[in-house]
Short mmCIF file of C-alpha atoms in Angstrom, two decimals:
data_model
loop_
_atom_site.label_atom_id
_atom_site.label_comp_id
_atom_site.label_asym_id
_atom_site.label_seq_id
_atom_site.Cartn_x
_atom_site.Cartn_y
_atom_site.Cartn_z
CA MET A 1 -16.39 35.03 2.18
CA ILE A 2 -15.36 35.22 -1.48
CA ALA A 3 -16.08 32.20 -3.64
CA PRO A 4 -13.13 30.25 -5.06
CA ILE A 5 -11.66 31.26 -8.38
CA PHE A 6 -12.48 28.70 -11.05
CA LEU A 7 -10.08 28.17 -13.91
CA ALA A 8 -10.71 26.06 -16.99
CA PRO A 9 -7.54 24.55 -18.49
CA PHE A 10 -9.29 21.16 -18.53
CA LEU A 11 -11.56 22.44 -21.31
CA LEU A 12 -8.63 22.05 -23.65
CA ALA A 13 -8.47 18.32 -23.02
CA PRO A 14 -9.98 16.05 -25.70
CA ALA A 15 -12.84 14.90 -23.46
CA PRO A 16 -16.07 14.08 -25.31
CA LEU A 17 -19.04 16.37 -24.84
CA ARG A 18 -22.15 15.21 -23.01
CA CYS A 19 -25.36 16.96 -24.11
CA VAL A 20 -28.88 16.94 -22.70
CA ILE A 21 -31.67 18.58 -24.73
CA PHE A 22 -34.84 19.59 -22.88
CA GLY A 23 -37.72 20.39 -25.22
CA GLY A 24 -41.46 20.84 -25.45
CA GLY A 25 -44.20 22.96 -23.97
CA PRO A 26 -46.36 22.18 -20.93
CA SER A 27 -49.26 20.87 -23.08
CA PRO A 28 -50.09 20.23 -26.76
CA GLU A 29 -51.60 23.73 -27.09
CA TYR A 30 -48.19 25.17 -26.20
CA ASN A 31 -46.00 22.61 -27.94
CA GLN A 32 -45.46 24.39 -31.23
CA VAL A 33 -43.63 22.86 -34.18
CA ALA A 34 -40.81 25.41 -33.87
CA ILE A 35 -39.86 23.91 -30.50
CA GLU A 36 -39.63 20.46 -32.05
CA SER A 37 -37.59 21.97 -34.89
CA ASN A 38 -35.11 23.44 -32.38
CA VAL A 39 -34.60 19.99 -30.84
CA ARG A 40 -34.00 18.44 -34.23
CA TYR A 41 -31.64 21.24 -35.32
CA VAL A 42 -29.42 21.27 -32.24
CA TYR A 43 -29.31 17.47 -32.06
CA GLY A 44 -28.22 17.38 -35.70
CA LEU A 45 -25.28 19.68 -34.93
CA LEU A 46 -23.78 17.42 -32.29
CA PRO A 47 -20.53 15.72 -33.32
CA THR A 48 -20.91 11.95 -33.71
CA GLN A 49 -18.86 11.16 -30.60
CA VAL A 50 -21.14 13.22 -28.34
CA SER A 51 -23.21 11.32 -25.79
CA SER A 52 -26.69 12.82 -25.87
CA THR A 53 -30.10 12.62 -24.22
CA ILE A 54 -33.38 14.14 -25.42
CA LEU A 55 -36.28 14.77 -23.08
CA PHE A 56 -39.23 15.96 -25.16
CA ALA A 57 -42.81 16.77 -24.17
CA ASP A 58 -44.66 13.59 -23.10
CA GLY A 59 -41.88 11.32 -24.35
CA GLN A 60 -44.32 9.26 -26.41
CA THR A 61 -44.20 8.31 -30.07
CA ASP A 62 -47.88 7.83 -30.83
CA THR A 63 -49.67 10.87 -29.39
CA PRO A 64 -50.53 13.96 -31.52
CA ILE A 65 -48.83 16.62 -29.42
CA VAL A 66 -47.02 18.91 -31.90
CA GLN A 67 -49.02 21.95 -32.90
CA PHE A 68 -48.59 23.32 -36.43
CA LEU A 69 -50.28 25.89 -38.63
CA ALA A 70 -52.23 24.20 -41.42
CA THR A 71 -53.42 27.14 -43.53
CA LYS A 72 -52.69 26.33 -47.17
CA THR A 73 -55.36 27.99 -49.34
CA GLU A 74 -55.99 31.72 -49.68
CA ALA A 75 -59.44 31.25 -48.18
CA GLN A 76 -57.99 29.59 -45.08
CA LYS A 77 -55.31 32.27 -44.67
CA SER A 78 -57.86 35.06 -45.01
CA LEU A 79 -60.28 33.48 -42.56
CA ARG A 80 -57.51 33.13 -39.99
CA THR A 81 -56.58 36.79 -40.46
CA LEU A 82 -60.20 37.80 -39.83
CA PHE A 83 -61.16 35.41 -37.05
CA GLY A 84 -57.99 34.04 -35.45
CA ASP A 85 -57.57 30.46 -34.30
CA GLY A 86 -60.98 29.75 -32.82
CA PRO A 87 -62.47 29.31 -29.36
CA ARG A 88 -60.77 27.62 -26.43
CA PRO A 89 -60.44 24.75 -25.77
CA ALA A 90 -60.95 24.08 -29.47
CA LYS A 91 -57.27 23.33 -30.19
CA GLY A 92 -57.78 25.61 -33.17
CA ALA A 93 -58.52 23.10 -35.95
CA PRO A 94 -58.54 23.44 -38.87
CA PHE A 95 -55.95 26.25 -38.67
CA LEU A 96 -53.93 24.89 -35.77
CA GLN A 97 -53.62 21.14 -36.00
CA TYR A 98 -51.67 18.44 -34.17
CA ARG A 99 -49.45 15.56 -35.23
CA LYS A 100 -47.13 13.01 -33.71
CA SER A 101 -43.64 14.18 -32.92
CA ASP A 102 -40.75 13.32 -35.20
CA VAL A 103 -37.87 14.30 -32.94
CA PRO A 104 -34.84 12.12 -33.78
CA ARG A 105 -34.98 10.23 -30.50
CA ARG A 106 -36.91 10.17 -27.24
CA ASP A 107 -35.16 9.28 -24.02
CA GLY A 108 -38.00 10.41 -21.82
CA ALA A 109 -40.60 13.05 -21.14
CA SER A 110 -39.81 16.62 -20.19
CA THR A 111 -41.48 16.26 -16.81
CA SER A 112 -40.37 17.19 -13.32
CA ASP A 113 -39.66 13.57 -12.34
CA THR A 114 -37.69 12.83 -15.50
CA VAL A 115 -35.65 16.00 -15.23
CA THR A 116 -34.78 15.13 -11.64
CA GLY A 117 -33.86 11.63 -12.75
CA ILE A 118 -31.49 12.78 -15.50
CA PHE A 119 -29.63 15.07 -13.11
CA GLU A 120 -29.36 12.27 -10.56
CA LYS A 121 -27.86 10.11 -13.28
CA LEU A 122 -25.41 12.85 -14.30
CA ALA A 123 -24.38 13.35 -10.69
CA GLY A 124 -23.84 9.62 -10.24
CA GLU A 125 -21.66 9.28 -13.32
CA GLY A 126 -18.84 11.22 -11.71
CA ASP A 127 -17.84 12.31 -15.20
CA LYS A 128 -15.69 15.37 -15.77
CA ALA A 129 -16.46 15.64 -19.49
CA PRO A 130 -17.95 18.99 -20.57
CA LEU A 131 -21.73 19.10 -20.30
CA MET A 132 -24.05 21.19 -22.48
CA LEU A 133 -27.67 21.70 -21.42
CA TYR A 134 -30.03 23.12 -24.06
CA PHE A 135 -33.58 24.16 -23.14
CA THR A 136 -36.20 25.02 -25.75
CA GLY A 137 -39.84 25.57 -24.86
CA HIS A 138 -41.81 28.07 -22.83
CA GLY A 139 -40.91 30.11 -19.78
CA SER A 140 -42.94 32.07 -17.29
CA PRO A 141 -42.21 34.66 -14.58
CA GLY A 142 -41.40 33.57 -11.07
CA ARG A 143 -44.13 33.51 -8.45
CA GLN A 144 -42.41 36.10 -6.25
CA SER A 145 -39.99 37.90 -8.58
CA TYR A 146 -38.24 37.76 -11.93
CA ASP A 147 -35.13 36.37 -10.20
CA ASN A 148 -36.62 32.88 -9.90
CA ASN A 149 -38.32 32.43 -13.26
CA ARG A 150 -39.60 29.11 -14.55
CA TYR A 151 -38.91 26.81 -17.47
CA ASP A 152 -42.29 25.19 -18.14
CA LEU A 153 -42.33 21.38 -18.11
CA TRP A 154 -44.82 18.93 -19.57
CA GLY A 155 -47.89 18.43 -17.43
CA ASN A 156 -47.98 22.09 -16.33
CA SER A 157 -45.14 21.76 -13.83
CA ALA A 158 -41.97 23.86 -13.95
CA LEU A 159 -38.23 23.96 -13.34
CA THR A 160 -37.35 27.13 -11.44
CA THR A 161 -33.99 28.87 -11.43
CA THR A 162 -33.31 27.76 -7.87
CA ALA A 163 -34.37 24.18 -8.61
CA LEU A 164 -32.02 23.95 -11.58
CA ALA A 165 -29.22 25.44 -9.46
CA GLY A 166 -29.84 22.70 -6.91
CA HIS A 167 -29.49 20.02 -9.60
CA LEU A 168 -26.27 21.55 -10.96
CA GLU A 169 -24.69 21.81 -7.52
CA LYS A 170 -24.82 18.00 -7.24
CA LEU A 171 -22.66 17.50 -10.33
CA PRO A 172 -18.92 16.80 -10.00
CA ALA A 173 -17.25 20.00 -8.85
CA LYS A 174 -14.87 20.28 -11.79
CA ARG A 175 -17.29 19.34 -14.55
CA PRO A 176 -17.66 22.35 -16.91
CA VAL A 177 -21.27 23.14 -17.79
CA THR A 178 -22.67 25.30 -20.59
CA VAL A 179 -26.35 26.22 -20.32
CA VAL A 180 -28.27 27.55 -23.33
CA MET A 181 -31.89 28.53 -22.68
CA VAL A 182 -34.15 30.11 -25.30
CA GLN A 183 -37.52 30.37 -23.55
CA CYS A 184 -39.31 33.54 -22.46
CA PHE A 185 -37.92 35.21 -19.31
CA SER A 186 -34.81 33.00 -19.54
CA GLY A 187 -32.37 35.70 -18.39
CA ALA A 188 -33.19 34.91 -14.76
CA PHE A 189 -31.25 31.67 -15.15
CA GLY A 190 -28.08 33.75 -15.26
CA ASN A 191 -28.43 33.45 -11.49
CA LEU A 192 -27.13 29.89 -11.87
CA LEU A 193 -23.77 31.60 -11.37
CA PHE A 194 -24.60 31.97 -7.69
CA ALA A 195 -25.09 29.46 -4.90
CA GLY A 196 -28.65 28.20 -4.81
CA GLY A 197 -29.51 30.21 -7.91
CA LEU A 198 -30.02 33.21 -5.65
CA PRO A 199 -28.89 36.63 -6.94
CA GLU A 200 -27.39 37.42 -3.52
CA GLY A 201 -25.59 34.06 -3.23
CA GLU A 202 -21.86 33.50 -3.38
CA LEU A 203 -20.30 32.81 -6.76
CA THR A 204 -20.56 29.11 -7.50
CA ASN A 205 -17.36 27.08 -7.47
CA HIS A 206 -18.61 25.07 -10.46
CA PRO A 207 -17.14 26.02 -13.87
CA LEU A 208 -20.38 27.21 -15.46
CA CYS A 209 -21.40 29.66 -18.17
CA GLY A 210 -24.71 30.36 -19.84
CA PHE A 211 -26.38 32.05 -22.80
CA PHE A 212 -30.02 33.11 -22.62
CA ALA A 213 -32.39 34.37 -25.31
CA THR A 214 -33.62 37.40 -23.42
CA VAL A 215 -33.59 39.36 -20.18
CA LYS A 216 -35.53 38.07 -17.22
CA GLU A 217 -38.43 40.53 -17.63
CA ARG A 218 -39.24 39.90 -21.31
CA GLU A 219 -40.77 37.33 -23.60
CA ALA A 220 -38.63 35.72 -26.29
CA ALA A 221 -39.17 35.00 -29.97
CA GLY A 222 -39.48 31.57 -31.48
CA CYS A 223 -42.50 29.58 -30.27
CA THR A 224 -44.41 29.63 -33.52
CA PRO A 225 -46.70 27.06 -35.16
CA GLU A 226 -45.43 28.15 -38.58
CA VAL A 227 -43.92 25.22 -40.45
CA GLU A 228 -41.59 27.19 -42.76
CA GLU A 229 -38.24 27.07 -40.97
CA GLU A 230 -36.78 29.69 -43.28
CA GLU A 231 -39.05 32.18 -41.49
CA TYR A 232 -37.68 31.35 -38.03
CA HIS A 233 -35.88 34.34 -36.48
CA ASP A 234 -34.93 33.38 -32.96
CA PHE A 235 -31.92 32.96 -30.71
CA THR A 236 -31.43 29.27 -31.51
CA SER A 237 -31.33 29.91 -35.26
CA TYR A 238 -28.68 32.63 -35.08
CA PHE A 239 -26.52 31.46 -32.18
CA PHE A 240 -26.01 27.87 -33.33
CA ALA A 241 -25.62 28.83 -36.99
CA ALA A 242 -22.78 31.19 -36.06
CA LEU A 243 -21.22 28.65 -33.69
CA THR A 244 -21.21 25.75 -36.17
CA GLY A 245 -21.35 27.34 -39.62
CA LYS A 246 -24.57 25.48 -40.47
CA ASP A 247 -28.03 26.98 -40.35
CA ARG A 248 -31.24 25.08 -39.61
CA LEU A 249 -31.84 24.48 -43.33
CA GLY A 250 -28.41 22.88 -43.73
CA ARG A 251 -26.90 25.87 -45.52
CA LYS A 252 -23.47 27.30 -44.81
CA SER A 253 -23.53 30.17 -42.33
CA VAL A 254 -21.16 32.97 -41.39
CA GLN A 255 -18.75 31.99 -38.61
CA PRO A 256 -17.51 35.13 -36.84
CA ASP A 257 -13.89 35.12 -35.69
CA TYR A 258 -13.66 38.55 -34.15
CA ASN A 259 -10.42 37.96 -32.24
CA LYS A 260 -8.73 36.39 -35.28
CA ASP A 261 -7.59 33.25 -33.48
CA GLY A 262 -8.79 30.90 -36.20
CA LYS A 263 -11.82 29.55 -34.37
CA VAL A 264 -15.29 30.61 -33.27
CA GLY A 265 -16.21 30.77 -29.60
CA MET A 266 -19.61 31.02 -28.01
CA ASP A 267 -18.90 34.64 -27.10
CA GLU A 268 -18.37 35.43 -30.78
CA ALA A 269 -21.51 33.55 -31.83
CA PHE A 270 -23.35 35.47 -29.13
CA ALA A 271 -22.08 38.81 -30.46
CA TRP A 272 -23.04 37.87 -34.03
CA THR A 273 -26.52 37.00 -32.77
CA GLN A 274 -26.82 40.36 -31.00
CA ILE A 275 -26.13 42.11 -34.30
CA ASN A 276 -28.15 40.02 -36.70
CA GLU A 277 -31.12 38.47 -34.90
CA GLU A 278 -34.32 39.92 -36.39
CA SER A 279 -36.47 39.57 -33.30
CA ILE A 280 -37.53 41.11 -29.99
CA ASP A 281 -34.87 39.13 -28.08
CA VAL A 282 -32.40 40.94 -25.83
CA PRO A 283 -29.88 38.14 -25.13
CA VAL A 284 -28.00 37.70 -21.86
CA VAL A 285 -24.66 36.04 -21.11
CA THR A 286 -23.36 35.05 -17.68
CA SER A 287 -20.52 37.60 -17.69
CA ASP A 288 -23.18 40.33 -17.94
CA VAL A 289 -24.81 38.93 -14.81
CA PHE A 290 -21.46 38.65 -13.01
CA LEU A 291 -20.57 42.29 -13.65
CA ARG A 292 -23.96 43.61 -12.60
CA ARG A 293 -23.69 41.68 -9.35
CA PHE A 294 -20.15 42.52 -8.31
CA VAL A 295 -19.48 46.00 -9.72
CA PRO A 296 -21.42 48.74 -7.92
CA ILE A 297 -22.67 51.72 -9.88
CA GLU A 298 -24.63 54.66 -8.53
CA THR A 299 -26.27 56.20 -11.61
CA ASP A 300 -26.61 55.55 -15.31
CA GLU A 301 -24.76 58.82 -15.92
CA GLU A 302 -21.58 56.98 -14.95
CA ILE A 303 -22.15 54.94 -18.11
CA THR A 304 -23.55 57.55 -20.49
CA ALA A 305 -20.54 59.83 -19.99
CA ILE A 306 -18.23 57.43 -21.83
CA SER A 307 -17.23 58.36 -25.36
CA TRP A 308 -17.55 55.99 -28.30
CA ASP A 309 -13.77 55.85 -28.71
CA GLU A 310 -13.25 54.92 -25.04
CA LEU A 311 -15.95 52.27 -25.25
CA LYS A 312 -14.42 50.58 -28.29
CA LYS A 313 -10.96 50.51 -26.77
CA ALA A 314 -12.20 48.89 -23.57
CA ALA A 315 -14.46 46.31 -25.23
CA THR A 316 -13.47 42.75 -26.03
CA PRO A 317 -13.23 41.97 -29.76
CA ALA A 318 -16.65 40.31 -29.67
CA GLN A 319 -18.24 43.19 -27.74
CA ARG A 320 -16.64 45.72 -30.09
CA ALA A 321 -18.00 43.89 -33.12
CA ALA A 322 -21.48 43.80 -31.57
CA LEU A 323 -21.43 47.50 -30.72
CA GLU A 324 -20.23 48.46 -34.18
CA GLY A 325 -22.68 46.14 -35.88
CA LEU A 326 -25.63 47.41 -33.86
CA SER A 327 -24.59 51.02 -34.51
CA GLU A 328 -24.69 50.34 -38.22
CA LYS A 329 -28.09 48.64 -37.98
CA LEU A 330 -29.53 51.49 -35.91
CA GLY A 331 -28.50 54.15 -38.43
CA PRO A 332 -27.41 57.79 -38.17
CA THR A 333 -28.76 58.39 -34.65
CA ALA A 334 -26.31 55.80 -33.34
CA GLN A 335 -23.22 57.14 -35.12
CA GLY A 336 -21.87 59.99 -32.98
CA GLU A 337 -19.27 60.07 -30.23
CA ASP A 338 -22.12 60.42 -27.72
CA ARG A 339 -23.98 57.37 -29.00
CA VAL A 340 -24.02 55.68 -25.58
CA LYS A 341 -25.90 58.65 -24.13
CA VAL A 342 -28.23 58.69 -27.14
CA ALA A 343 -28.87 54.97 -26.76
CA TYR A 344 -29.71 55.34 -23.07
CA GLU A 345 -32.16 58.15 -23.77
CA ARG A 346 -33.79 56.09 -26.49
CA PHE A 347 -33.94 53.10 -24.15
CA ARG A 348 -35.58 55.10 -21.36
CA LYS A 349 -38.22 56.57 -23.66
CA ARG A 350 -39.19 53.52 -25.67
CA VAL A 351 -38.23 50.40 -23.77
CA ALA A 352 -37.67 50.87 -20.06
CA ARG A 353 -41.18 52.19 -19.41
CA ASP A 354 -42.67 48.91 -20.60
CA MET A 355 -40.51 45.81 -20.82
CA LYS A 356 -43.05 44.13 -23.10
CA PRO A 357 -42.79 44.62 -26.90
CA SER A 358 -45.20 47.32 -28.03
CA SER A 359 -46.81 45.27 -30.80
CA SER A 360 -48.54 43.12 -28.21
CA GLY A 361 -51.22 45.80 -28.10
CA GLY A 362 -52.27 45.37 -31.74
CA ILE A 363 -51.51 46.98 -35.11
CA ARG A 364 -52.65 50.09 -36.91
CA LEU A 365 -54.27 49.77 -40.33
CA GLU A 366 -54.79 52.42 -42.97
CA PRO A 367 -58.39 53.71 -42.87
CA ASP A 368 -59.32 52.09 -46.19
CA VAL A 369 -57.88 48.74 -45.13
CA GLN A 370 -59.54 48.98 -41.73
CA LYS A 371 -62.90 49.65 -43.41
CA ARG A 372 -62.55 46.71 -45.81
CA TYR A 373 -61.35 44.44 -43.00
CA ALA A 374 -64.33 45.31 -40.80
CA ALA A 375 -66.80 44.95 -43.69
CA ALA A 376 -65.46 41.52 -44.67
CA ARG A 377 -65.53 40.31 -41.09
CA GLN A 378 -69.07 41.56 -40.57
CA ASP A 379 -70.32 39.99 -43.81
CA LEU A 380 -68.87 36.56 -43.08
CA ASN A 381 -69.94 36.66 -39.44
CA GLN A 382 -73.51 37.37 -40.46
CA ARG A 383 -73.48 34.45 -42.87
CA PHE A 384 -71.70 32.08 -40.48
CA PRO A 385 -72.35 33.35 -36.92
CA SER A 386 -70.12 30.82 -35.17
CA LEU A 387 -67.01 32.35 -36.80
CA GLY A 388 -66.95 35.31 -34.44
CA ASN A 389 -68.73 33.73 -31.50
CA ARG A 390 -66.21 33.00 -28.76
CA ARG A 391 -68.85 30.91 -27.01
CA ALA A 392 -69.21 28.57 -29.98
CA THR A 393 -68.12 25.00 -29.41
CA SER A 394 -65.12 23.58 -31.20
CA GLU A 395 -67.31 21.63 -33.59
CA GLU A 396 -69.56 24.61 -34.29
CA TRP A 397 -66.58 26.79 -35.06
CA LYS A 398 -64.90 24.22 -37.30
CA GLU A 399 -68.14 23.73 -39.22
CA ALA A 400 -68.46 27.48 -39.72
CA VAL A 401 -64.89 27.67 -41.02
CA ALA A 402 -65.56 24.86 -43.49
CA GLN A 403 -68.71 26.56 -44.75
CA ALA A 404 -67.02 29.95 -45.06
CA ASN A 405 -64.07 28.36 -46.85
CA THR A 406 -66.38 26.82 -49.45
CA TYR A 407 -68.30 30.09 -49.78
CA LEU A 408 -65.14 32.11 -50.51
CA GLU A 409 -63.65 29.60 -52.95
CA GLU A 410 -66.84 29.84 -55.00
CA ARG A 411 -66.45 33.64 -55.21
CA PRO A 412 -62.99 34.39 -56.67
CA THR A 413 -63.56 38.15 -56.94
CA GLN A 414 -64.47 38.47 -53.27
CA LEU A 415 -61.59 36.19 -52.31
CA ALA A 416 -59.12 38.26 -54.32
CA ASP A 417 -60.24 41.42 -52.53
CA LEU A 418 -59.94 39.68 -49.19
CA ALA A 419 -56.45 38.53 -50.12
CA GLN A 420 -55.43 42.16 -50.59
CA VAL A 421 -56.80 42.97 -47.15
CA ARG A 422 -54.89 40.04 -45.64
CA LEU A 423 -51.62 41.17 -47.21
CA ALA A 424 -52.17 44.73 -45.96
CA VAL A 425 -52.79 43.43 -42.44
CA GLU A 426 -49.62 41.33 -42.62
CA GLU A 427 -47.58 44.31 -43.80
CA ALA A 428 -48.94 46.45 -40.97
CA SER A 429 -48.08 43.70 -38.52
CA LYS A 430 -44.54 43.50 -39.91
CA GLY A 431 -44.22 47.26 -39.56
CA GLY A 432 -45.21 47.11 -35.91
CA TYR A 433 -42.84 44.24 -35.28
CA ALA A 434 -40.02 46.10 -37.05
CA LYS A 435 -40.34 48.84 -34.43
CA ASP A 436 -40.10 46.22 -31.71
CA ILE A 437 -36.94 44.83 -33.34
CA GLU A 438 -35.41 48.31 -33.47
CA ASP A 439 -36.22 48.83 -29.78
CA ALA A 440 -34.61 45.49 -28.99
CA ARG A 441 -31.44 46.57 -30.81
CA TRP A 442 -31.25 49.75 -28.75
CA PHE A 443 -31.73 47.64 -25.64
CA ARG A 444 -28.96 45.25 -26.74
CA PHE A 445 -26.59 48.18 -27.40
CA VAL A 446 -27.27 49.64 -23.95
CA ARG A 447 -26.66 46.33 -22.20
CA ILE A 448 -23.37 45.70 -24.00
CA ALA A 449 -22.17 49.24 -23.33
CA LYS A 450 -23.00 48.87 -19.65
CA SER A 451 -21.08 45.59 -19.42
CA VAL A 452 -18.01 47.22 -20.97
CA VAL A 453 -18.13 50.15 -18.55
CA LEU A 454 -18.64 47.85 -15.56
CA GLU A 455 -15.59 45.84 -16.54
CA MET A 456 -13.59 49.07 -16.86
CA ARG A 457 -14.62 49.98 -13.31
CA LEU A 458 -13.67 46.51 -12.07
CA ARG A 459 -10.21 46.79 -13.60
CA LYS A 460 -9.69 50.23 -12.09
CA SER A 461 -10.73 48.91 -8.68
CA GLY A 462 -7.73 46.59 -8.52
CA ASP A 463 -9.85 43.71 -7.21
CA LYS A 464 -7.62 40.89 -8.44
CA VAL A 465 -9.86 38.14 -7.11
CA ARG A 466 -12.94 39.32 -9.00
CA LEU A 467 -10.88 40.00 -12.10
CA LYS A 468 -9.54 36.45 -12.13
CA GLN A 469 -13.06 35.13 -11.67
CA LEU A 470 -14.29 37.23 -14.59
CA GLU A 471 -11.41 36.11 -16.78
CA ALA A 472 -12.13 32.47 -15.95
CA LEU A 473 -15.79 33.00 -16.81
CA ARG A 474 -14.90 34.72 -20.08
CA LYS A 475 -12.63 31.79 -20.94
CA LEU A 476 -15.56 29.40 -20.48
CA GLU A 477 -17.76 31.64 -22.64
CA SER A 478 -15.14 31.67 -25.39
CA GLN A 479 -15.10 27.88 -25.82
CA ASN A 480 -17.01 26.01 -28.53
CA PRO A 481 -18.49 22.79 -27.11
CA LEU A 482 -19.66 21.73 -30.59
CA SER A 483 -16.25 21.91 -32.24
CA VAL A 484 -14.83 18.58 -33.36
CA ARG A 485 -12.31 17.43 -30.77
#
């Protein structure tokens, strides 16, 4: 049985948007300030007539649950470089500290019971107004496979792909839903397209589309305790800036109109993000998931054989812009007519063997820097043994940090040398991360190219039912739920 074709002319009606924002980690130690910032940013972009709900962390106003990095002096920064954030369960002070949340509103906690309650309320409203669901926090792999990954909820519970699908299936049948999820392993939630959230399920008859920060097997960028928002390079920052023309610092942003229709759709914001996001993310959109499910392909060679000219002609304007933009970013090796084949070979060698970013294994320092780093660490550890002792208590470690901080501030020459070491370590770390970003761009290019080729195969197949379903899905993806109606 083939699922019904869903069309979306009702999206053109001036119905007000309903938005629910789910935010926060499963505990204070994983509730970084960047997550809170995402909630504040997206909420601030909502048009005034939008009805909104925010579920954040424990839902309280007086508990110190937001983790932030509190290194201000050179001594503190250098000590953190040498010794990290301290023993567990120390909560990291004085480097990682905690404060009360300042999200703009709190309508409840991000717990399993509250999430169930909000979906019961949405189902009971019987409303057909467009609904946007935004999730920012942490994600984890599924217990059995990557197809049923988890969005981590406060209190160390979780919302699985299948559980969220069950909630969505209770909503009014014609209510259009946009899901944006930016947590690690979020790509699995593309399975919301299918009944029960199961990859083998029938296509849902609900008008639903989704945008996800990364593929189901990989971690995502963004959960940082850094307080400087200008340094945030994650899916939320790029996608919503392109969609609304306003970045998280309130500055005017580029709004890509690749099809020249005078407006910016989510598909265009998604393409702009694919090109410009400086992170390890490999974003996923529901039409990618649709094509991989319903268009059979035997070998990758069926994709790598396509020429660059053929690929561009078959791509949508947004896909074409993303492919061209990524080619430019990737440089000369991604410029030839055989660039799809080149990209696949690069993908197989550097990404497919290990879905995790390579920098997770550490960084390489120049011999001189490594020697100075080791000497400084040894010297301070001898003077203040609790600094490097993972068995030290929280109080012992904090006391050692305070003593070492005072010691360094009284020795400006030694501190200046240590500052040079810190900067060299940071540069080496950036270099390692830059390679991860380049790998992610190759991965993005490969995924877009594959989606274009799969759609070509679908069109050649003459399967009118699937084509109409894809076109309806693409129409949903091309809307802008945050445009003023």
